[in-house]
Coordinates of C-alpha atoms in Angstrom, one line a residue:
X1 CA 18.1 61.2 -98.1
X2 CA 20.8 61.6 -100.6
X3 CA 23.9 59.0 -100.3
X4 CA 27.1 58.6 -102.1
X5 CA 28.4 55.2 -102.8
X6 CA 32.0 53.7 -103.0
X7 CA 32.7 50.2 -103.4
X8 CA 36.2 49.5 -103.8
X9 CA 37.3 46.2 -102.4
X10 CA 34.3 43.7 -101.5
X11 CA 34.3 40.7 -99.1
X12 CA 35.2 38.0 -100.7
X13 CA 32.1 35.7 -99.5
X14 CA 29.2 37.1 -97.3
X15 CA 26.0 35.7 -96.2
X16 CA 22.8 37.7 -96.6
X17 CA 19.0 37.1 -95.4
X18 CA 16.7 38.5 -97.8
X19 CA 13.4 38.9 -96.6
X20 CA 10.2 37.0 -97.9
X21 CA 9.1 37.6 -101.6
X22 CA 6.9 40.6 -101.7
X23 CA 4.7 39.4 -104.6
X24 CA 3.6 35.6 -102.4
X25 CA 3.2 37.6 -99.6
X26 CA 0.8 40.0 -100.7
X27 CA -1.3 37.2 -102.3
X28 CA -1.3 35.3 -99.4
X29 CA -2.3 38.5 -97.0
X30 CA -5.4 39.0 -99.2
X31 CA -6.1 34.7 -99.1
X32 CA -5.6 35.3 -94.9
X33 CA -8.3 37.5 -94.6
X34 CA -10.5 35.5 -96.7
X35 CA -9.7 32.3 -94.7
X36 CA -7.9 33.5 -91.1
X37 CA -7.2 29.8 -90.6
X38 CA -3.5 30.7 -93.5
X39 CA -0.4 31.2 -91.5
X40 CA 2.1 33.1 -93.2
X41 CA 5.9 32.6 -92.1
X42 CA 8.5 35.0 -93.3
X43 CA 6.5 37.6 -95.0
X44 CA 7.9 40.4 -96.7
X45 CA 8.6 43.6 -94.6
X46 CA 8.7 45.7 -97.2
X47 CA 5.9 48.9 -97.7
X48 CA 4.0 47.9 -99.9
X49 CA 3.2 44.5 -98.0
X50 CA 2.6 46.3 -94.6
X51 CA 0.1 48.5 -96.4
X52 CA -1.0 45.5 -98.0
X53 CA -1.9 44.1 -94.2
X54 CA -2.7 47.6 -92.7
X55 CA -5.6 47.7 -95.1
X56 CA -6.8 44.6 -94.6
X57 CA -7.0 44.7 -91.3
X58 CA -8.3 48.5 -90.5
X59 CA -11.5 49.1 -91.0
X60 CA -11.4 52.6 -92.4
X61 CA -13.5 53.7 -94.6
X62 CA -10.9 55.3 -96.6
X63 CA -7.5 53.3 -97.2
X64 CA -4.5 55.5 -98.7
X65 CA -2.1 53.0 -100.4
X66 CA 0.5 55.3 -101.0
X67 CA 2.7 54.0 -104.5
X68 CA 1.8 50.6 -103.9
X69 CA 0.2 49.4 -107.4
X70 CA -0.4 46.0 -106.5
X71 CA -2.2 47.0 -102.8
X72 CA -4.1 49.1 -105.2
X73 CA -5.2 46.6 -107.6
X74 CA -5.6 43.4 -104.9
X75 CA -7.7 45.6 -102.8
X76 CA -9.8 46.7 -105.2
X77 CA -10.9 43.2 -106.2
X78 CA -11.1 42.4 -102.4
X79 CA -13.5 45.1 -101.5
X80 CA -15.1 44.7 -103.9
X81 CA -16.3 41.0 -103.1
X82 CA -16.9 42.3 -99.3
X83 CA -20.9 42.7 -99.0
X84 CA -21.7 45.6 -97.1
X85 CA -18.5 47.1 -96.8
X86 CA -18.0 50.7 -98.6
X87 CA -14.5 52.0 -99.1
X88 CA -12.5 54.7 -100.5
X89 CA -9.4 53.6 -102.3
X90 CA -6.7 56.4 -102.8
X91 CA -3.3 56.2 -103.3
X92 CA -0.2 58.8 -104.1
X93 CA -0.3 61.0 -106.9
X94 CA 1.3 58.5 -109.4
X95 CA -1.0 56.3 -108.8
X96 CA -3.8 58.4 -109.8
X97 CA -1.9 58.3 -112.7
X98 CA -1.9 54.4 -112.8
X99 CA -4.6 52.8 -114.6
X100 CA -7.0 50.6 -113.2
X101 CA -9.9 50.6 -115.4
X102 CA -10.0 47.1 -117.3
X103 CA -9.6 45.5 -113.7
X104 CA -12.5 47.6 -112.7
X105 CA -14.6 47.0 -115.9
X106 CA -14.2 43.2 -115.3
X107 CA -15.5 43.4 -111.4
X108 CA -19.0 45.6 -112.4
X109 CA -18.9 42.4 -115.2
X110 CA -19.0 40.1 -112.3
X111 CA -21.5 42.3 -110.2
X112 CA -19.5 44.8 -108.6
X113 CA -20.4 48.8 -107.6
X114 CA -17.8 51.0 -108.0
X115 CA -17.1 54.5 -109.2
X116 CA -14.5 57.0 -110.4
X117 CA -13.9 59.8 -107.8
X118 CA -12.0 62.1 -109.9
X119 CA -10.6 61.1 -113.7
X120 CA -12.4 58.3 -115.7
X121 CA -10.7 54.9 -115.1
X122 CA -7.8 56.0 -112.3
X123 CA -7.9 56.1 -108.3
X124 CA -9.3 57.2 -106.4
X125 CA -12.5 55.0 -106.4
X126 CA -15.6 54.3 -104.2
X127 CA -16.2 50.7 -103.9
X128 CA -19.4 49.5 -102.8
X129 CA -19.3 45.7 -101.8
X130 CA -21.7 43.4 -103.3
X131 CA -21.6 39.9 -103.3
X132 CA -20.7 39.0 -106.7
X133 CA -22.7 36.2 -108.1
X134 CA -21.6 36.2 -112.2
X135 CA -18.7 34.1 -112.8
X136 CA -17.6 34.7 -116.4
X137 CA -15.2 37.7 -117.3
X138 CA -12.9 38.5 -119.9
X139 CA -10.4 40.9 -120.2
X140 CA -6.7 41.7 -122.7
X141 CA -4.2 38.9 -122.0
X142 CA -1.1 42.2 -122.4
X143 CA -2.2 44.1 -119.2
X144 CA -0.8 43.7 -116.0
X145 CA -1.0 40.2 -114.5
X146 CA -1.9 42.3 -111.6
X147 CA -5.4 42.3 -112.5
X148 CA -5.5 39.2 -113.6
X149 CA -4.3 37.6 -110.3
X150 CA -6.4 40.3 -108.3
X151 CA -9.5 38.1 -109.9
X152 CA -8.3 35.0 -109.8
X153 CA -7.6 35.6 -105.5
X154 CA -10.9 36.3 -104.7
X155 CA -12.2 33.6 -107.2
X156 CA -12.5 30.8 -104.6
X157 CA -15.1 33.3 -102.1
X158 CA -17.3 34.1 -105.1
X159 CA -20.7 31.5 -105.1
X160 CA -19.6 30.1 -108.4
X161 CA -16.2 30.7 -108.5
X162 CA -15.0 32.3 -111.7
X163 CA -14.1 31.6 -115.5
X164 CA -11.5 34.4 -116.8
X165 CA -11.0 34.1 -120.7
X166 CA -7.8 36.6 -121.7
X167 CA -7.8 37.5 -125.0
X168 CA -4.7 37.9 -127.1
X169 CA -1.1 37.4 -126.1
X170 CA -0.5 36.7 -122.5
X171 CA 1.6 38.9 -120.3
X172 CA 4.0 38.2 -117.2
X173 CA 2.4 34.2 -117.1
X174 CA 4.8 33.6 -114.1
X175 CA 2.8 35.2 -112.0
X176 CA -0.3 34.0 -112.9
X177 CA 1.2 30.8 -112.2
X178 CA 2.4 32.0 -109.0
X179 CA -1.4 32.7 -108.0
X180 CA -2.8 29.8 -109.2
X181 CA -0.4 27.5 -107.5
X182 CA -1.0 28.7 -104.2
X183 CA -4.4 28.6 -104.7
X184 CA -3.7 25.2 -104.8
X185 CA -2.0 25.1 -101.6
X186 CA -5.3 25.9 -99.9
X187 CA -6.8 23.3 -102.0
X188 CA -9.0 25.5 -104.5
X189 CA -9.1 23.7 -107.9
X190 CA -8.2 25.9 -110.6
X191 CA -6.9 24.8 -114.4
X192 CA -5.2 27.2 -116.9
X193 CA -5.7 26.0 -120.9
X194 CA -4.6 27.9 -123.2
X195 CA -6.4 31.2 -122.9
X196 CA -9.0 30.5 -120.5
X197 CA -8.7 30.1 -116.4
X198 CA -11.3 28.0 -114.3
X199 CA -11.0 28.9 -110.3
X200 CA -13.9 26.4 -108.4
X201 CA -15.3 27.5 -105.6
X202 CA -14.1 26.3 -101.8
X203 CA -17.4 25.4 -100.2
X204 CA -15.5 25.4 -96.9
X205 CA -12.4 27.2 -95.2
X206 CA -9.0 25.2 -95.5
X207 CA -8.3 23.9 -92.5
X208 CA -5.4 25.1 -90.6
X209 CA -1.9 25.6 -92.7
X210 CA 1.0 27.4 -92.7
X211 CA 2.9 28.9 -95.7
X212 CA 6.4 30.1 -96.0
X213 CA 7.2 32.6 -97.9
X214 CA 10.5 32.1 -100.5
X215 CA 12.9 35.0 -100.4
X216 CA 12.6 37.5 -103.1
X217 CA 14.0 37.2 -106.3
X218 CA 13.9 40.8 -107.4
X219 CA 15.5 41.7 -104.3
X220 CA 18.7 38.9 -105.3
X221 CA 18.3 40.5 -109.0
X222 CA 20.7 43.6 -107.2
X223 CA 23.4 40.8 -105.7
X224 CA 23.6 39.1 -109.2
X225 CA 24.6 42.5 -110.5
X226 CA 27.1 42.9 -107.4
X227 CA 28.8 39.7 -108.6
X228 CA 28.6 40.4 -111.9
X229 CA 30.4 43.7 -111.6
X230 CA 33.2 41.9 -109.1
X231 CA 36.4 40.2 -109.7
X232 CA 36.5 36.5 -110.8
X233 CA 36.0 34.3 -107.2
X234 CA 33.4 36.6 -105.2
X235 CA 31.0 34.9 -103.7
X236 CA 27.6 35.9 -101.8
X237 CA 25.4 33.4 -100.1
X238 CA 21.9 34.4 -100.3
X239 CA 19.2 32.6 -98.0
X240 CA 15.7 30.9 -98.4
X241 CA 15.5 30.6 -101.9
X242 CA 14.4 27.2 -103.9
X243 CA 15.3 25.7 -107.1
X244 CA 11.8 25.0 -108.1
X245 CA 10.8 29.0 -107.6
X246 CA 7.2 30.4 -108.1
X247 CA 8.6 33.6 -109.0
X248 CA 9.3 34.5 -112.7
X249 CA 12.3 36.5 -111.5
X250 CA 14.0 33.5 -110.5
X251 CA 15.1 33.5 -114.5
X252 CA 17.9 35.6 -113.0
X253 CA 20.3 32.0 -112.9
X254 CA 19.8 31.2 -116.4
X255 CA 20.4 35.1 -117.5
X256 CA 23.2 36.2 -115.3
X257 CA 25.5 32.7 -116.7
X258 CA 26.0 35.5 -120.0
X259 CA 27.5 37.8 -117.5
X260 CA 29.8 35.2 -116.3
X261 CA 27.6 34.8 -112.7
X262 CA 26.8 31.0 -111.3
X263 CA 24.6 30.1 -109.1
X264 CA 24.6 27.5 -106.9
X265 CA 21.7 25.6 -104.7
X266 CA 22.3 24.2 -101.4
X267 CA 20.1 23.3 -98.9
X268 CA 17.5 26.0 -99.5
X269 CA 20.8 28.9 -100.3
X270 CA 21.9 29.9 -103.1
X271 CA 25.3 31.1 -103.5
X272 CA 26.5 33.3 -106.5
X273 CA 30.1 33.0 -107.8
X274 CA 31.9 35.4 -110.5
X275 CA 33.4 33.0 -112.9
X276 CA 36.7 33.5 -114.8
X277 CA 34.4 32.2 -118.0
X278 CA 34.0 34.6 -120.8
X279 CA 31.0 37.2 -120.9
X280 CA 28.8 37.4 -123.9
X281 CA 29.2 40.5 -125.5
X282 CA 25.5 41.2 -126.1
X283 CA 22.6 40.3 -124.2
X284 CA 19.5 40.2 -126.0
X285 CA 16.4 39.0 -123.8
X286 CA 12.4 38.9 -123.8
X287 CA 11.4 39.7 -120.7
X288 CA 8.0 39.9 -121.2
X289 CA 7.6 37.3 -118.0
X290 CA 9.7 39.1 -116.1
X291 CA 9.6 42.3 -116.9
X292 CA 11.0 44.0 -113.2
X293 CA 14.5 42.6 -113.4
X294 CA 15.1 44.8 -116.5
X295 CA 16.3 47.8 -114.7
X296 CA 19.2 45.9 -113.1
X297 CA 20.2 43.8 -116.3
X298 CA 20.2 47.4 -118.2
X299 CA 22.7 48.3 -115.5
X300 CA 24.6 45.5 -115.3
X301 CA 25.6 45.6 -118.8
X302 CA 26.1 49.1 -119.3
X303 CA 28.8 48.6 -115.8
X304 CA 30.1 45.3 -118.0
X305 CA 30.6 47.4 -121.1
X306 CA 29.0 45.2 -123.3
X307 CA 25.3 45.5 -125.6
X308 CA 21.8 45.2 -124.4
X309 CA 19.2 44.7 -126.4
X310 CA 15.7 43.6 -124.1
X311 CA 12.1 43.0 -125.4
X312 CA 8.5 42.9 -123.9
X313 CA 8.6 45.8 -121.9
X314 CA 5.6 47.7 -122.2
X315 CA 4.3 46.7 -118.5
X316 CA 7.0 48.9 -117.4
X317 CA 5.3 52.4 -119.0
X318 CA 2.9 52.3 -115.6
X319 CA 5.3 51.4 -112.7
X320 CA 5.8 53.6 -110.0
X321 CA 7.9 55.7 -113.1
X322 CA 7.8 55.1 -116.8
X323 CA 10.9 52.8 -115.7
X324 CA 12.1 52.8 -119.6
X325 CA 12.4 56.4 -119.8
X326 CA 13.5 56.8 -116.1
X327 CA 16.5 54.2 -117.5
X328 CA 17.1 56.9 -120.6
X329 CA 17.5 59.5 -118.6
X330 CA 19.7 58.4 -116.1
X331 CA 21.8 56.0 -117.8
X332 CA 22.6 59.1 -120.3
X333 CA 24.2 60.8 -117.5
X334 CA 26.6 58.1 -117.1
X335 CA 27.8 58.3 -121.2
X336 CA 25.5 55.3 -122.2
X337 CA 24.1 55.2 -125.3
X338 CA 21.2 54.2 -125.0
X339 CA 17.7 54.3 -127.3
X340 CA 14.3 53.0 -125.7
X341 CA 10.9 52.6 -127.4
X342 CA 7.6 51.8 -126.0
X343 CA 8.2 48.6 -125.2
X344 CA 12.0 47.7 -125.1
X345 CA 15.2 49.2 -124.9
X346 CA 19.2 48.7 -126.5
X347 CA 22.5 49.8 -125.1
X348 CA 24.9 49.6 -127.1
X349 CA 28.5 48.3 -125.7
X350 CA 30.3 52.0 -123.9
X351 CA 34.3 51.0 -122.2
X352 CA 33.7 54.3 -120.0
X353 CA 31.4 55.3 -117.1
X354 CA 31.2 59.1 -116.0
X355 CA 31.2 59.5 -112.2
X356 CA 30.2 61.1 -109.6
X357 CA 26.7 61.6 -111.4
X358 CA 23.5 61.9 -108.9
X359 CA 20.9 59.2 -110.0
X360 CA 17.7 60.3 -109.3
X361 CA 14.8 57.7 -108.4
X362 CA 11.7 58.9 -109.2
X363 CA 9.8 57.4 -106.2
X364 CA 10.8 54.1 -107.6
X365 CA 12.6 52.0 -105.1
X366 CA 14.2 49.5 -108.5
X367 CA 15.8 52.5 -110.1
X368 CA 17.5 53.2 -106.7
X369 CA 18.6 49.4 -106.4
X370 CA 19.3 48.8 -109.8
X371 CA 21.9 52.0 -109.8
X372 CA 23.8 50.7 -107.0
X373 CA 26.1 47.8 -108.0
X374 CA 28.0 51.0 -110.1
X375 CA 29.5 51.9 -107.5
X376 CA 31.5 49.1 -107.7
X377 CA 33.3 50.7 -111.3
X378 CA 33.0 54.5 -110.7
X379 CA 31.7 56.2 -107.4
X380 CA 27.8 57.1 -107.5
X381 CA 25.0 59.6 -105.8
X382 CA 21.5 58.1 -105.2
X383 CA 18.9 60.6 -104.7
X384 CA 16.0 59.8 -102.4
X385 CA 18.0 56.7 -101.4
X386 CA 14.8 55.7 -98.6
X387 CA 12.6 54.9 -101.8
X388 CA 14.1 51.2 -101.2
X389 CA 11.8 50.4 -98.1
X390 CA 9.4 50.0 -100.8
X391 CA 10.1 46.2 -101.2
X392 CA 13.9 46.1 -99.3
X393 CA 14.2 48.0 -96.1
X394 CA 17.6 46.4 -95.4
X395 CA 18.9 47.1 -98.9
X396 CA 21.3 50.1 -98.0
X397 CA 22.7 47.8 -94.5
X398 CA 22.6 44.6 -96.8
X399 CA 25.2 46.3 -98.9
X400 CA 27.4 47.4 -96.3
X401 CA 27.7 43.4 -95.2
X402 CA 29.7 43.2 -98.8
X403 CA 31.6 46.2 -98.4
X404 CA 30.1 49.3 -100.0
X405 CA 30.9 52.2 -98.0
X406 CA 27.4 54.6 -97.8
X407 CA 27.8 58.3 -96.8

């Protein structure tokens, strides 16, 4: 499904309801089916989280995860742990691309059986379930924090728990946080110095609890850039978010103040309001913790007309696209100039956008979402527009609520 957007005069204040943060929820589907006595309230709807639960729950032999990278990784830890329990893990053809090799290297460290089905240290792979009694692993501290938080979940089941020592430079620690805090919540001890992780053991299931779910960050990351884009005094009220986040995206207050966006907390909402104050006329950011928000920062500043300059990017080489080249490409087509290396990008400041261009997506539901708020400066075409349900299935209604028109 193509769509072209126009956005020419938004509401001045609308309310959305963004649905629950896809990276809690699919850590806290994987803790449910290790201890069915969690209850999870407002859970993601995107994709990747109802494969997340559609794998868990099935038991078919082999489980398809489409282009969900962290279904891919999370499983693989989780069936791996599962005694008895053989499964194929497949996904699309990117993510036979995706590597998955020092996650799997550190599981047969621990005990596990698995195997390559086609290329060396990508999907699809046979896992064999074994109960996985060595608790000491190391792996690079620059790789995904997926892997690392794929370990650390499946940490309290294992008979001794697990030591992970990361070595060199850590990547993305919000998320690792993320993990370890709500293993916490289900009362497994864990402590985080320096380089090295300690998850004990839980002798015994957590008794009966019920975790909610924050809102998702990454999905407000395309309302900051909506508000950002707008006249001085528009206002969107977004819902379920706290002030105290979990998520590393939540970095989004701090960063948008340069592009003249506040944000306000109240009562578990936050509203964001265009300022009158001056915007700084170049960013320049390390997002090395929070590396998926780049995309829409890119965006917004290219739409503002001022520089860019962001850092710690390499995580973004094996998304669902090579998301820094993706940007190159696309944001070329609009007259930005724009120069990208393996590991960050620069814009530098442009006063004119080309319209009318057709963005493609790549399968990657954040270049579709990152592209949008544009529309709000010159009209835009968004190729593969139902890449979104990926991780926001309401995105494309969402915006109608504060007036883009979608045909």
């Amino acid at each position: 499904m193509n769509i072209r957007l126009t956005a020419n005069d938004l509401k001045s204040k609308t309310k959305i309801n963004i649905t629950g943060s896809k990276s809690e929820t699919n850590r806290l589907l994987l803790l449910k089916a290790l201890y069915p006595n969690i209850a999870i309230v407002n859970a993601s709807n995107s994709d990747d989280s109802e494969v997340m639960n559609s794998a868990l729950t099935s038991n078919n032999q082999i489980v398809d995860v489409h282009h969900a990278g962290t279904a891919m990784r999370f499983l693989t830890a989780y069936f791996a742990s599962q005694e008895n329990k053989t499964v194929t893990l497949t996904g699309s053809s990117r993510m036979k691309e995706r590597p998955i090799k020092i996650l799997v290297d550190a599981l047969i460290q621990l005990g596990a059986k698995i195997e390559y089905l086609e290329n060396d240290g990508f999907p699809p792979i046979k896992i064999s379930g074994q109960k996985l009694n060595s608790c000491r692993v190391s792996l690079p501290a620059n790789v995904s924090s997926q892997y690392i938080s794929a370990l650390l979940l499946i940490a309290p089941s294992l008979q001794n728990g697990l030591e992970l020592e990361l070595i060199g430079e850590i990547t993305s620690i919000p998320y690792i946080n993320m993990t370890l805090k709500l293993l916490n919540e289900i009362n497994v001890e864990t402590t985080f110095v320096n380089n090295k992780i300690v998850v004990k053991p839980l002798d015994q299931d957590p008794k009966s609890k019920t975790l909610i779910v924050e809102s998702d960050w990454s999905s407000a990351s395309y309302f900051y850039s909506i508000i950002a884009l707008s006249k001085a005094g528009t206002q969107i009220e977004l819902s379920n978010f706290k002030e105290n986040s979990l998520q590393g995206d939540a970095i989004l207050a701090t960063i948008y103040e340069q592009m003249g966006v506040e944000t306000h907390f109240n009562d578990g909402k936050i509203t964001l309001v265009k300022t009158q104050n001056s915007i700084k006329q170049n960013i320049v950011l390390d997002l090395n913790s929070a590396p998926d928000i780049a995309q829409t920062i890119a965006v917004t500043a290219f739409g503002l007309g001022i520089g860019c300059q962001l850092t710690g990017l390499h995580t973004l080489k094996i998304k669902e696209t090579d998301r820094l080249e993706a940007l190159q490409i696309e944001l070329s087509k609009l007259g930005a100039p724009i120069s990208v290396t393996n590991d960050s990008l620069k814009i530098e400041p442009s006063k004119s956008i080309n319209s009318n261009q057709n963005i493609a997506t790549y399968n990657d539901h954040r270049m579709a979402m990152a592209f949008a708020p544009l529309a709000l400066k010159k009209n835009i075409n968004i190729e593969n527009a139902e890449v979104v349900s990926k991780s926001y299935p309401n995105f494309w209604n969402d915006l109608k609520k504060v007036g883009f028109e979608i045909s």
